[in-house]
């Protein structure tokens, strides 16, 4: 079931069109990556998904139903630009955030204490927020977002300001949520985290959804057909290989159109050469992101353009 | 639909947050304590001054046109007086004198003689002329020198003494004959004072009472207006500050994803309103101690105290606060900085005290067209009604009060609805102030 569904969302600020007919679905239990360059329209889309902003056109469904306050009670949100009441004690802020999500006061208190322990701030409850470091405040905010154990959590740049240990902690929390069947929408510029955590992604660029789907499929679609091969002995001549480039003690083989990597592997085995390493070369999410940000098309688009002499 | 639990959670948080602030505690308790210390010192100085005045012997003149004090037995010459009484009566020692409870009365045969002594500053306690028809009317004319005090402890001591004297004489006169209805009435109510101040230009009647009444009837609504303005300015400070903090810290996005803007706005209004109420209650309670004596003193002066205005003040303050406060939050959230937000909100507070700007018209014609129109306009209704109730409570119909309450409730409801939309837009389109067209569009005020 789609936990969050955007259908044909358009949002304008004056003459500027921030979102242009964006549609996407976030499925139950997955970690969904929402990516895009700065100013692409991600935050607007997230705000529309939380009923903070209203779209000019299009519809939003939350938990399979039209937007409602009750549905929003089941969503946790960590905004990109964040801060808390500096003069207030950590525990009081967490209890307040829990109460805003409909928890009773005793329940909110108990959960706040539990979550502070969980993020390694068990002894910070009585401290004022201004006494905490940036990273600690960040963890308090993450605790506040997940306090009510929301079926859907939208985390905008949850890793910013965290050291590698705490990045691991947050990753752990996200993976725990997936294990428990909870849905997470993750927006970050750390592409390796997207690759490590997300099941599916959408990339928004200039208000449009330009990439959308399963993360492997996205990478494959954006990669030119190529494999990396390292053999003991000389690399035999292989049919369907367009070009061979030596690299890292092996060879990068560019495949002709219609040739799949398993065909190449089969040919290598048939040639009796000893294969030490064989892997399909796929673009990273970072490369996908850069392609999008630079306005470059997919590999096949570029090839087609080249062939057309443009 | 507004969920009371969310409104309650926000109100509680805002209240606790404000109440715990050192500045709030300082303003709530520190300021009155400071004022109490200063007031206490001044009070001590004043009370010792008043006591000294009361201990002083008051010398006044008396002209008995009614013949009640004709009996020579009650009068004596200066030699019969105690030394301090003698010293006080020295300038007017050439006539009959009577000493009663630290008041020396000097009898004059004619009003002109008495006035001459008064003009010569020999009668600091004033000149009392008992009218010829005193028994029927109770009229006693009191002449004092121009430039005398509006409120004087010495004057207050003289009149009860004169009343005792007259009552005593009335009873003596009546012992042999049948007590007439007029005499009985006079014994019960011996003084119908008509005041006159002697100036170089002539005489002005009843200045003291008129002044006191004017001070009260102008002062109470004026004070209430200042009180309302102070409460609104304080609240506006807190409201703007909380909105600015929410906006700057971006926590407002988390709040808006959890609660409806109506709930947030109402919660903030109630929470900060409660904080303001605590502050006013503490101040009010402390002020009661301070002004209790003054109120008691004023009540002896037989001027009508505007209780009606004071009774309805809390209701209209609360409604006025909710109405103006919701407008303040909404417009305050449109500012890009605290300073700009303050500027945007201050206009509402000024609108609320507009009646003070036309106070003279309202005092002159409390139930005239302006008074009646201002009484139903939500901005001006609270203060206008307080002025009208101060001046002439009987002229304000219950239906007018009900209409004002209804108009304020309706306006507050509308203000919260529109305010909540502007609040959402103002907070989200942070950074710079959005254009009015964008505000209207985002708030769905325009299609």
XYZ file of C-alpha atoms in Angstrom:
757
model
C 0.000 0.000 0.000
C 1.183 3.530 -0.728
C 1.692 5.246 2.615
C 2.212 8.598 0.937
C 1.024 9.373 -2.564
C 1.558 12.581 -4.512
C -0.488 12.890 -7.663
C 0.339 15.571 -10.197
C 1.481 18.131 -7.646
C 2.085 21.663 -8.878
C 3.209 24.465 -6.616
C 3.895 28.055 -7.594
C 5.394 30.931 -5.629
C 4.387 33.980 -7.612
C 5.699 33.406 -11.119
C 8.124 30.745 -9.988
C 6.975 27.176 -10.456
C 8.562 25.155 -7.654
C 6.876 21.859 -8.525
C 5.529 20.825 -11.915
C 3.153 17.913 -11.932
C 5.126 15.687 -9.585
C 3.694 12.240 -8.872
C 5.249 9.564 -6.687
C 4.356 6.958 -4.120
C 6.085 5.854 -0.953
C 5.347 2.218 -0.162
C 4.718 0.811 3.281
C 7.815 -0.442 5.106
C 10.400 0.928 2.695
C 13.136 3.505 3.062
C 12.501 5.987 0.291
C 15.163 8.447 -0.822
C 14.015 11.875 -1.933
C 16.877 13.584 -3.706
C 17.573 16.657 -5.697
C 19.879 19.642 -5.962
C 19.300 22.637 -3.718
C 16.168 24.512 -4.703
C 14.832 21.584 -6.714
C 11.513 21.562 -4.841
C 12.098 18.740 -2.323
C 11.223 20.789 0.745
C 8.099 22.147 -0.913
C 7.057 18.594 -1.740
C 7.705 17.444 1.832
C 5.766 20.393 3.235
C 2.876 19.610 0.939
C 3.010 16.013 2.150
C 2.661 17.283 5.701
C -0.142 19.741 4.911
C 2.120 22.614 5.915
C 1.792 23.986 2.394
C -1.124 23.531 0.058
C -0.467 22.654 -3.592
C -1.881 24.755 -6.396
C -2.820 21.580 -8.226
C -2.732 17.882 -7.534
C -3.620 15.644 -4.630
C -1.938 14.094 -1.637
C -3.027 10.895 0.068
C -1.639 9.854 3.429
C -2.117 6.253 4.595
C -4.363 5.719 1.604
C -6.734 8.513 2.565
C -7.080 12.215 1.891
C -4.986 14.390 4.186
C -6.311 14.683 7.736
C -4.992 15.781 11.132
C -5.437 12.253 12.471
C -3.261 10.895 9.660
C -0.650 13.567 10.376
C -0.482 12.410 13.991
C 1.089 9.239 12.613
C 3.875 11.097 10.811
C 7.158 12.160 12.355
C 9.011 15.039 10.711
C 12.587 16.158 11.050
C 12.956 19.367 9.033
C 16.202 20.273 7.337
C 16.507 23.637 9.032
C 15.966 22.895 12.645
C 16.276 24.179 16.122
C 14.503 23.809 19.401
C 13.657 26.071 22.304
C 17.153 26.810 23.570
C 16.121 27.927 27.024
C 13.988 24.862 27.677
C 15.039 21.609 29.269
C 15.566 18.673 26.941
C 12.980 16.466 28.622
C 10.339 19.210 28.579
C 10.828 19.752 24.841
C 10.529 16.040 24.114
C 7.396 15.743 26.246
C 5.954 18.732 24.389
C 6.712 17.177 20.991
C 5.104 13.936 22.173
C 2.027 15.794 23.403
C 1.748 17.500 20.012
C 1.526 14.032 18.492
C -1.344 13.126 20.798
C 0.553 11.167 23.460
C -0.614 11.469 27.035
C 1.740 13.292 29.367
C 2.920 10.207 31.308
C 3.380 8.273 28.065
C 5.306 11.140 26.485
C 7.523 11.363 29.579
C 8.275 7.649 29.581
C 9.040 7.623 25.865
C 11.196 10.723 26.125
C 13.314 9.070 28.818
C 13.587 5.899 26.718
C 14.584 7.775 23.562
C 17.159 9.873 25.348
C 18.774 6.639 26.505
C 18.487 5.248 22.993
C 20.412 8.164 21.439
C 22.993 8.144 24.219
C 21.751 11.232 26.050
C 20.298 9.550 29.128
C 21.780 12.111 31.471
C 20.852 15.191 29.413
C 17.142 15.320 30.258
C 17.487 18.074 32.856
C 19.870 20.159 30.765
C 18.774 23.160 28.789
C 19.150 22.775 25.035
C 21.531 25.691 24.822
C 23.970 23.664 26.942
C 24.151 20.890 24.332
C 26.486 20.650 21.366
C 25.106 20.832 17.819
C 25.355 17.085 17.407
C 23.630 16.431 20.706
C 20.806 18.832 19.819
C 20.491 17.004 16.541
C 20.067 13.725 18.368
C 17.451 15.275 20.653
C 15.558 16.351 17.563
C 15.775 12.902 16.037
C 14.529 11.454 19.329
C 11.637 13.936 19.216
C 10.773 12.885 15.663
C 10.731 9.162 16.461
C 9.305 9.493 19.978
C 5.747 8.589 19.041
C 6.989 5.651 16.925
C 5.350 7.088 13.801
C 4.421 4.678 11.003
C 5.865 7.274 8.599
C 8.932 9.370 9.366
C 10.208 12.064 7.040
C 13.832 12.824 7.800
C 15.344 15.787 5.976
C 19.158 15.678 6.207
C 19.243 13.605 9.413
C 23.030 13.136 9.246
C 24.068 16.771 9.132
C 26.180 17.824 12.079
C 26.775 14.247 13.250
C 30.122 12.532 13.705
C 30.659 9.105 12.085
C 29.643 7.286 15.278
C 26.345 9.100 15.429
C 25.823 8.730 11.674
C 25.993 4.984 12.308
C 23.508 5.368 15.170
C 21.002 7.150 12.931
C 21.500 4.561 10.186
C 20.802 1.893 12.772
C 17.592 3.635 13.799
C 16.434 3.848 10.191
C 17.200 0.182 9.566
C 15.417 -0.779 12.796
C 12.370 1.066 11.557
C 12.465 -0.828 8.260
C 12.762 -4.105 10.153
C 9.721 -3.145 12.223
C 7.751 -2.410 9.035
C 7.859 1.370 9.537
C 8.229 3.645 6.515
C 10.930 6.290 6.251
C 11.383 9.039 3.694
C 14.994 10.118 3.686
C 16.267 13.263 2.084
C 20.022 13.738 2.133
C 22.897 14.800 -0.048
C 25.049 11.925 1.238
C 24.602 9.650 -1.745
C 26.454 6.694 -0.264
C 23.911 6.689 2.588
C 21.128 6.624 0.025
C 22.741 3.612 -1.621
C 23.220 1.937 1.744
C 19.761 2.586 3.157
C 17.163 3.215 0.479
C 14.992 0.742 -1.371
C 13.695 3.263 -3.859
C 14.443 6.837 -4.790
C 13.050 9.831 -6.568
C 15.156 12.702 -7.812
C 13.506 16.072 -8.224
C 15.126 18.613 -10.485
C 13.762 22.044 -11.346
C 10.394 21.072 -9.969
C 10.089 17.850 -11.977
C 10.496 14.244 -11.006
C 13.369 13.183 -13.235
C 14.361 9.873 -11.657
C 12.079 7.453 -9.874
C 12.225 3.801 -8.953
C 14.099 0.931 -7.406
C 17.639 2.008 -6.624
C 19.335 -0.781 -8.644
C 17.114 -0.141 -11.613
C 17.858 3.559 -11.469
C 21.604 2.953 -11.418
C 21.399 0.367 -14.193
C 19.297 2.627 -16.386
C 21.808 5.404 -15.988
C 24.897 3.246 -16.596
C 26.398 2.515 -20.008
C 26.789 -1.283 -20.381
C 30.256 -2.086 -19.046
C 32.056 -4.637 -16.904
C 35.285 -4.679 -15.000
C 37.425 -7.754 -15.545
C 40.706 -8.919 -14.070
C 42.184 -12.116 -15.432
C 45.302 -14.126 -14.865
C 46.923 -14.091 -18.246
C 46.007 -12.185 -21.322
C 42.486 -10.973 -21.911
C 41.093 -12.790 -24.917
C 39.303 -11.013 -27.660
C 35.603 -11.019 -26.911
C 32.641 -10.601 -29.158
C 30.267 -7.730 -28.363
C 32.918 -5.673 -26.571
C 32.998 -2.206 -27.940
C 36.205 -0.978 -26.306
C 38.757 -2.072 -23.728
C 40.382 0.367 -21.262
C 43.073 -0.800 -18.816
C 42.171 0.246 -15.242
C 43.236 -0.699 -11.691
C 45.217 -3.752 -12.797
C 42.337 -4.986 -14.932
C 40.168 -3.830 -17.826
C 36.999 -1.887 -18.245
C 35.065 -3.434 -21.108
C 32.477 -1.277 -22.824
C 29.757 -3.488 -24.215
C 27.972 -3.118 -27.486
C 24.265 -2.474 -27.414
C 22.269 -5.620 -26.739
C 25.130 -7.420 -24.984
C 24.538 -8.357 -21.371
C 27.317 -8.838 -18.788
C 26.454 -12.552 -18.288
C 27.140 -13.087 -22.024
C 30.648 -11.650 -21.540
C 31.272 -13.809 -18.468
C 30.138 -16.882 -20.373
C 32.533 -16.009 -23.220
C 35.397 -15.512 -20.776
C 34.808 -18.892 -19.140
C 34.580 -20.507 -22.553
C 37.969 -19.033 -23.476
C 39.489 -20.939 -20.495
C 41.096 -17.798 -19.105
C 41.196 -17.630 -15.312
C 38.888 -14.836 -14.125
C 39.974 -13.248 -10.847
C 37.374 -10.521 -10.748
C 34.268 -9.760 -12.758
C 31.730 -7.127 -11.935
C 29.144 -5.067 -13.670
C 30.013 -1.378 -13.656
C 27.066 0.707 -12.510
C 27.008 4.428 -11.942
C 26.847 5.430 -8.300
C 23.938 7.445 -6.958
C 26.344 10.334 -6.701
C 26.947 10.107 -10.452
C 23.223 9.895 -11.056
C 22.761 12.972 -8.922
C 25.491 14.850 -10.788
C 24.042 13.842 -14.146
C 20.706 15.224 -13.053
C 22.112 18.361 -11.497
C 24.158 19.120 -14.615
C 21.209 18.449 -16.800
C 22.936 15.541 -18.494
C 20.667 12.833 -19.835
C 21.127 9.117 -19.363
C 24.025 7.326 -21.058
C 21.821 6.188 -23.928
C 20.523 9.724 -24.390
C 24.084 10.973 -24.631
C 25.011 8.229 -27.086
C 22.038 9.021 -29.214
C 23.010 12.690 -29.216
C 26.572 11.772 -30.183
C 25.350 9.587 -33.007
C 23.158 12.378 -34.193
C 26.281 14.565 -34.280
C 24.907 17.156 -31.873
C -11.962 20.929 14.183
C -9.930 22.279 17.068
C -8.649 19.551 19.406
C -8.640 20.758 23.020
C -5.790 18.398 23.961
C -3.451 20.025 21.421
C -4.535 23.531 22.380
C -3.997 22.568 26.016
C -0.545 21.110 25.343
C 0.550 24.258 23.475
C -0.996 26.595 26.045
C 0.638 24.723 28.920
C 4.029 24.714 27.226
C 3.866 28.421 26.403
C 2.649 29.292 29.895
C 5.338 27.268 31.679
C 7.979 28.538 29.285
C 7.114 32.179 29.930
C 6.469 31.844 33.629
C 9.835 30.171 34.171
C 11.729 33.011 32.499
C 13.755 35.139 34.893
C 12.513 38.298 33.156
C 8.909 37.284 33.786
C 9.588 36.558 37.452
C 11.441 39.837 37.749
C 8.634 41.795 36.094
C 5.914 40.002 38.067
C 7.431 40.009 41.534
C 10.475 42.234 41.363
C 8.740 45.283 39.915
C 5.939 45.380 42.506
C 8.430 44.744 45.313
C 10.540 47.600 44.031
C 7.450 49.800 43.753
C 6.325 48.664 47.192
C 9.660 49.654 48.698
C 9.580 53.036 46.980
C 5.854 53.402 47.738
C 6.405 52.328 51.335
C 9.043 54.972 51.890
C 6.837 57.599 50.253
C 3.838 56.307 52.216
C 5.699 56.650 55.491
C 6.666 60.187 54.615
C 3.077 60.955 53.633
C 1.474 59.343 56.648
C 3.777 61.150 59.022
C 2.881 64.377 57.195
C -0.829 63.613 57.439
C -0.530 62.681 61.100
C 1.209 65.945 61.791
C -1.574 67.770 59.978
C -4.193 65.926 61.984
C -2.404 66.711 65.234
C -2.276 70.375 64.339
C -5.006 72.509 65.734
C -7.362 73.628 63.001
C -8.671 77.155 63.241
C -11.893 77.998 61.439
C -14.470 80.695 61.408
C -18.158 80.242 61.955
C -21.078 82.510 61.113
C -24.309 81.355 62.686
C -27.185 82.790 60.676
C -29.524 80.144 62.104
C -28.987 81.218 65.711
C -28.132 77.724 66.885
C -24.884 78.797 68.534
C -26.191 82.004 70.059
C -25.820 80.725 73.592
C -22.881 82.664 75.013
C -22.133 79.905 77.538
C -20.450 77.785 74.925
C -18.044 80.530 73.870
C -15.053 81.704 75.800
C -12.190 84.122 75.359
C -8.604 83.285 74.552
C -7.504 83.099 78.171
C -9.585 80.002 78.737
C -7.684 78.086 76.028
C -4.757 75.699 76.455
C -1.385 77.195 75.466
C -1.141 75.445 72.077
C -4.758 76.326 71.260
C -4.061 79.856 72.317
C -1.053 80.070 70.033
C -3.085 78.850 67.066
C -5.968 81.265 67.750
C -3.757 84.270 68.473
C -4.495 86.214 65.211
C -8.242 86.002 65.775
C -8.259 86.302 69.529
C -10.510 89.355 69.586
C -13.775 87.448 69.519
C -15.624 84.478 71.013
C -13.885 81.113 70.675
C -14.935 77.499 71.025
C -12.560 74.530 71.169
C -13.768 71.104 70.325
C -11.526 68.104 69.525
C -8.503 70.080 68.318
C -10.637 72.471 66.305
C -10.856 76.111 67.335
C -14.024 77.819 66.061
C -14.042 81.641 66.012
C -17.474 83.137 65.806
C -18.052 86.080 63.448
C -21.211 88.083 63.421
C -21.297 88.546 59.644
C -20.097 86.649 56.635
C -18.082 89.699 55.514
C -16.094 89.724 58.764
C -15.365 86.035 58.409
C -14.339 86.395 54.770
C -11.961 89.197 55.715
C -10.296 86.927 58.281
C -10.151 84.146 55.692
C -8.512 86.416 53.144
C -6.001 87.453 55.804
C -5.060 83.785 56.159
C -6.273 83.620 59.743
C -8.656 80.740 59.096
C -6.674 77.843 57.599
C -9.546 75.454 58.441
C -12.018 77.565 56.433
C -15.126 79.607 57.164
C -18.391 77.807 57.907
C -21.630 79.727 57.412
C -24.663 78.067 58.935
C -27.556 79.185 56.761
C -30.601 80.876 58.173
C -32.804 78.008 57.010
C -30.349 75.456 58.328
C -32.907 73.395 60.237
C -35.000 72.901 57.118
C -32.183 72.519 54.613
C -29.061 71.610 56.588
C -27.108 74.033 54.430
C -23.678 74.958 55.660
C -21.562 76.996 53.269
C -17.883 76.343 53.495
C -15.456 78.956 52.227
C -11.829 78.136 51.703
C -8.937 80.090 50.259
C -8.063 79.595 46.605
C -4.924 77.539 46.164
C -5.796 75.256 49.054
C -5.351 71.500 48.697
C -7.868 69.349 46.777
C -7.744 66.701 49.465
C -6.841 67.766 53.016
C -6.702 65.757 56.222
C -7.297 68.937 58.211
C -10.586 69.634 56.378
C -11.690 66.083 56.977
C -11.240 66.515 60.736
C -13.172 69.810 60.928
C -16.431 68.736 59.327
C -17.203 65.788 61.643
C -16.429 68.042 64.622
C -18.811 70.688 63.338
C -21.429 68.017 62.744
C -21.092 66.876 66.398
C -21.409 70.444 67.601
C -24.499 71.115 65.507
C -26.112 67.847 66.531
C -25.495 68.699 70.175
C -27.045 72.158 69.740
C -30.042 70.753 67.868
C -30.757 68.335 70.687
C -30.400 71.063 73.319
C -32.742 73.384 71.454
C -35.270 70.591 71.220
C -35.279 69.464 74.859
C -38.155 71.693 75.983
C -40.327 71.560 72.940
C -41.647 68.831 70.742
C -39.002 67.607 68.333
C -40.033 68.613 64.854
C -39.574 66.427 61.818
C -37.014 68.883 60.422
C -34.930 68.771 63.568
C -35.036 64.967 63.635
C -33.869 64.973 60.035
C -31.066 67.436 60.828
C -29.876 65.401 63.790
C -29.537 62.404 61.524
C -27.966 64.357 58.690
C -26.491 67.564 60.087
C -24.432 68.814 57.122
C -25.390 69.658 53.553
C -22.127 71.233 52.584
C -21.905 73.825 49.812
C -18.315 74.547 49.010
C -16.965 77.776 47.761
C -13.419 78.721 46.988
C -12.560 82.356 47.427
C -10.402 83.684 44.657
C -9.375 87.172 43.761
C -11.917 87.027 40.920
C -14.776 85.855 43.103
C -16.166 82.592 44.382
C -16.485 79.145 42.756
C -18.820 76.654 44.263
C -18.063 73.024 45.147
C -14.624 72.827 43.582
C -13.218 70.135 45.820
C -15.985 67.583 45.335
C -16.173 68.351 41.660
C -12.452 67.942 41.274
C -12.432 64.650 43.138
C -15.324 63.335 41.083
C -13.737 64.510 37.862
C -10.473 62.884 38.842
C -12.264 59.618 39.557
C -14.514 59.576 36.542
C -11.752 60.547 34.180
C -9.022 58.744 36.025
C -10.608 55.314 36.348
C -11.249 54.778 32.621
C -7.921 56.377 31.877
C -6.179 54.038 34.284
C -8.108 51.075 32.908
C -7.067 52.131 29.420
C -3.440 52.350 30.454
C -3.856 48.969 32.153
C -5.293 47.442 28.963
C -2.592 49.028 26.826
C 0.115 47.774 29.181
C -1.387 44.279 29.175
C -1.577 44.333 25.373
C 1.955 45.624 24.984
C 3.288 43.030 27.406
C 1.357 40.300 25.655
C 2.421 41.580 22.266
C 6.012 41.357 23.458
C 5.560 37.756 24.509
C 3.512 36.864 21.430
C 6.000 38.371 19.022
C 8.866 36.768 20.883
C 7.341 33.291 20.838
C 6.461 33.606 17.162
C 9.960 34.860 16.377
C 11.527 31.957 18.282
C 9.297 29.452 16.509
C 10.147 31.018 13.193
C 13.866 31.298 13.749
C 14.249 27.840 15.250
C 12.050 26.351 12.503
C 10.265 24.334 15.161
C 7.114 25.807 13.711
C 7.367 23.310 10.851
C 7.279 20.471 13.347
C 4.367 22.136 15.116
C 2.442 22.712 11.897
C 2.939 19.072 10.953
C 1.425 18.096 14.306
C -1.245 20.660 15.041
C -3.657 22.775 13.093
C -2.720 26.504 12.855
C -5.961 27.319 14.690
C -4.874 25.074 17.553
C -1.399 26.584 17.660
C -2.704 30.132 17.592
C -5.347 29.481 20.236
C -2.899 27.540 22.414
C -0.373 30.366 22.281
C -3.031 32.962 22.981
C -4.363 31.081 25.984
C -0.955 30.141 27.360
C 0.492 33.615 27.059
C -2.821 35.139 28.113
C -2.664 33.028 31.274
C 0.888 34.246 31.874
C -0.310 37.827 31.430
C -3.241 37.131 33.743
C -0.925 35.822 36.455
C 1.137 38.964 36.086
C -1.898 41.235 36.302
C -3.314 39.294 39.262
C -0.057 39.590 41.172
C 0.139 43.281 40.368
C -3.556 43.764 41.183
C -3.236 41.987 44.530
C -0.201 44.031 45.428
C -1.863 47.239 44.261
C -4.910 46.529 46.446
C -2.735 46.781 49.522
C -1.303 50.003 48.246
C -4.469 51.756 47.147
C -6.852 50.305 49.752
C -6.379 53.368 51.945
C -6.949 55.745 49.072
C -10.173 53.972 48.080
C -11.392 54.111 51.680
C -10.562 57.794 51.827
C -12.334 58.535 48.561
C -15.407 56.611 49.677
C -15.786 59.018 52.651
C -16.054 61.900 50.227
C -19.496 60.863 49.037
C -18.486 60.694 45.390
C -19.769 57.788 43.338
C -17.076 55.196 42.708
C -17.386 53.618 39.229
C -17.794 50.054 40.449
C -19.739 48.998 37.346
C -16.771 49.779 35.099
C -14.400 47.917 37.379
C -16.713 44.898 37.567
C -16.985 44.444 33.796
C -13.343 45.278 33.169
C -12.037 41.668 33.542
C -14.563 40.301 31.021
C -13.805 42.992 28.453
C -10.084 42.757 29.108
C -10.179 39.012 28.427
C -12.263 39.377 25.263
C -10.237 42.355 24.099
C -6.999 40.470 24.698
C -8.162 37.399 22.762
C -9.316 39.537 19.849
C -6.345 41.871 19.653
C -3.912 39.090 20.600
C -4.994 36.852 17.722
C -4.512 39.751 15.302
C -1.138 40.448 16.849
C 0.067 36.852 16.453
C -1.115 36.747 12.864
C 0.476 39.997 11.792
C 3.505 39.496 14.021
C 4.272 36.271 12.194
C 4.485 38.195 8.914
C 7.474 40.221 10.108
C 10.937 39.143 9.104
C 12.423 40.211 12.427
C 11.281 40.847 15.979
C 11.550 44.609 15.417
C 9.444 44.452 12.263
C 6.923 42.185 13.959
C 6.620 44.652 16.848
C 5.920 47.420 14.356
C 3.262 45.331 12.660
C 1.523 44.509 15.933
C 1.633 47.869 17.645
C -1.148 49.232 15.426
C -3.687 46.869 16.955
C -2.849 48.029 20.473
C -3.255 51.638 19.379
C -6.644 50.876 17.850
C -7.704 49.382 21.183
C -6.930 52.602 23.044
C -8.568 54.889 20.458
C -11.328 55.728 22.976
C -8.713 57.450 25.139
C -7.965 59.753 22.234
C -11.581 60.895 22.177
C -12.021 60.693 25.940
C -13.286 64.271 26.192
C -16.157 63.569 23.797
C -16.992 60.342 25.627
C -16.945 62.114 28.986
C -19.117 64.905 27.659
C -21.561 62.635 25.854
C -21.069 59.102 27.135
C -24.199 57.827 25.443
C -23.970 59.957 22.333
C -23.555 58.568 18.807
C -19.784 58.124 19.155
C -20.112 56.261 22.442
C -22.788 53.964 21.074
C -20.931 53.212 17.827
C -17.621 52.638 19.607
C -19.398 50.243 21.967
C -20.070 47.735 19.196
C -16.800 48.029 17.303
C -14.659 45.181 18.659
C -11.487 47.286 18.738
C -13.000 50.073 20.785
C -15.797 48.337 22.700
C -13.829 47.349 25.841
C -12.538 50.810 26.715
C -15.561 52.735 25.482
C -17.863 50.718 27.701
C -15.573 51.228 30.664
C -15.642 54.992 30.093
C -19.420 55.002 29.713
C -19.925 52.850 32.782
C -17.608 55.126 34.751
C -19.434 58.279 33.763
C -23.030 57.110 33.901
C -23.664 53.417 34.506
C -27.446 53.852 34.273
C -27.152 55.010 30.661
C -25.683 51.718 29.447
C -28.402 49.197 28.665
C -27.800 45.517 29.341
C -28.562 44.872 25.685
C -25.644 47.130 24.752
C -23.305 45.135 26.960
C -24.616 41.884 25.477
C -24.161 43.259 21.953
C -20.592 44.301 22.711
C -19.783 40.857 24.150
C -21.345 39.173 21.116
C -19.464 41.410 18.684
C -16.181 40.732 20.470
C -16.743 36.967 20.497
C -17.674 36.954 16.817
C -14.722 39.172 15.893
C -12.373 36.966 17.923
C -13.621 33.866 16.145
C -13.093 35.508 12.733
C -9.708 36.880 13.812
C -8.551 33.442 14.929
C -9.699 31.843 11.665
C -8.040 34.433 9.441
C -5.156 34.857 11.868
C -4.370 31.143 11.782
C -4.039 31.249 7.990
C -1.824 34.303 7.989
C 0.149 32.748 10.829
C 0.859 29.639 8.761
C 1.877 31.686 5.751
C 3.918 34.186 7.732
C 5.854 31.479 9.474
C 6.522 29.399 6.430
C 7.474 32.088 4.017
C 10.214 33.057 6.445
C 13.336 34.967 5.577
C 11.818 37.997 3.989
C 8.345 39.362 4.337
C 6.084 37.862 1.678
C 4.152 40.059 -0.715
C 0.563 40.823 0.241
C -0.632 38.988 -2.842
C 1.311 35.887 -1.862
C -0.018 36.102 1.689
C -3.567 36.377 0.462
C -3.090 33.502 -1.943
C -1.409 31.189 0.525
C -3.984 31.965 3.159
C -6.617 31.087 0.574
C -8.051 34.514 1.024
C -7.943 34.785 -2.754
C -8.612 32.056 -5.257
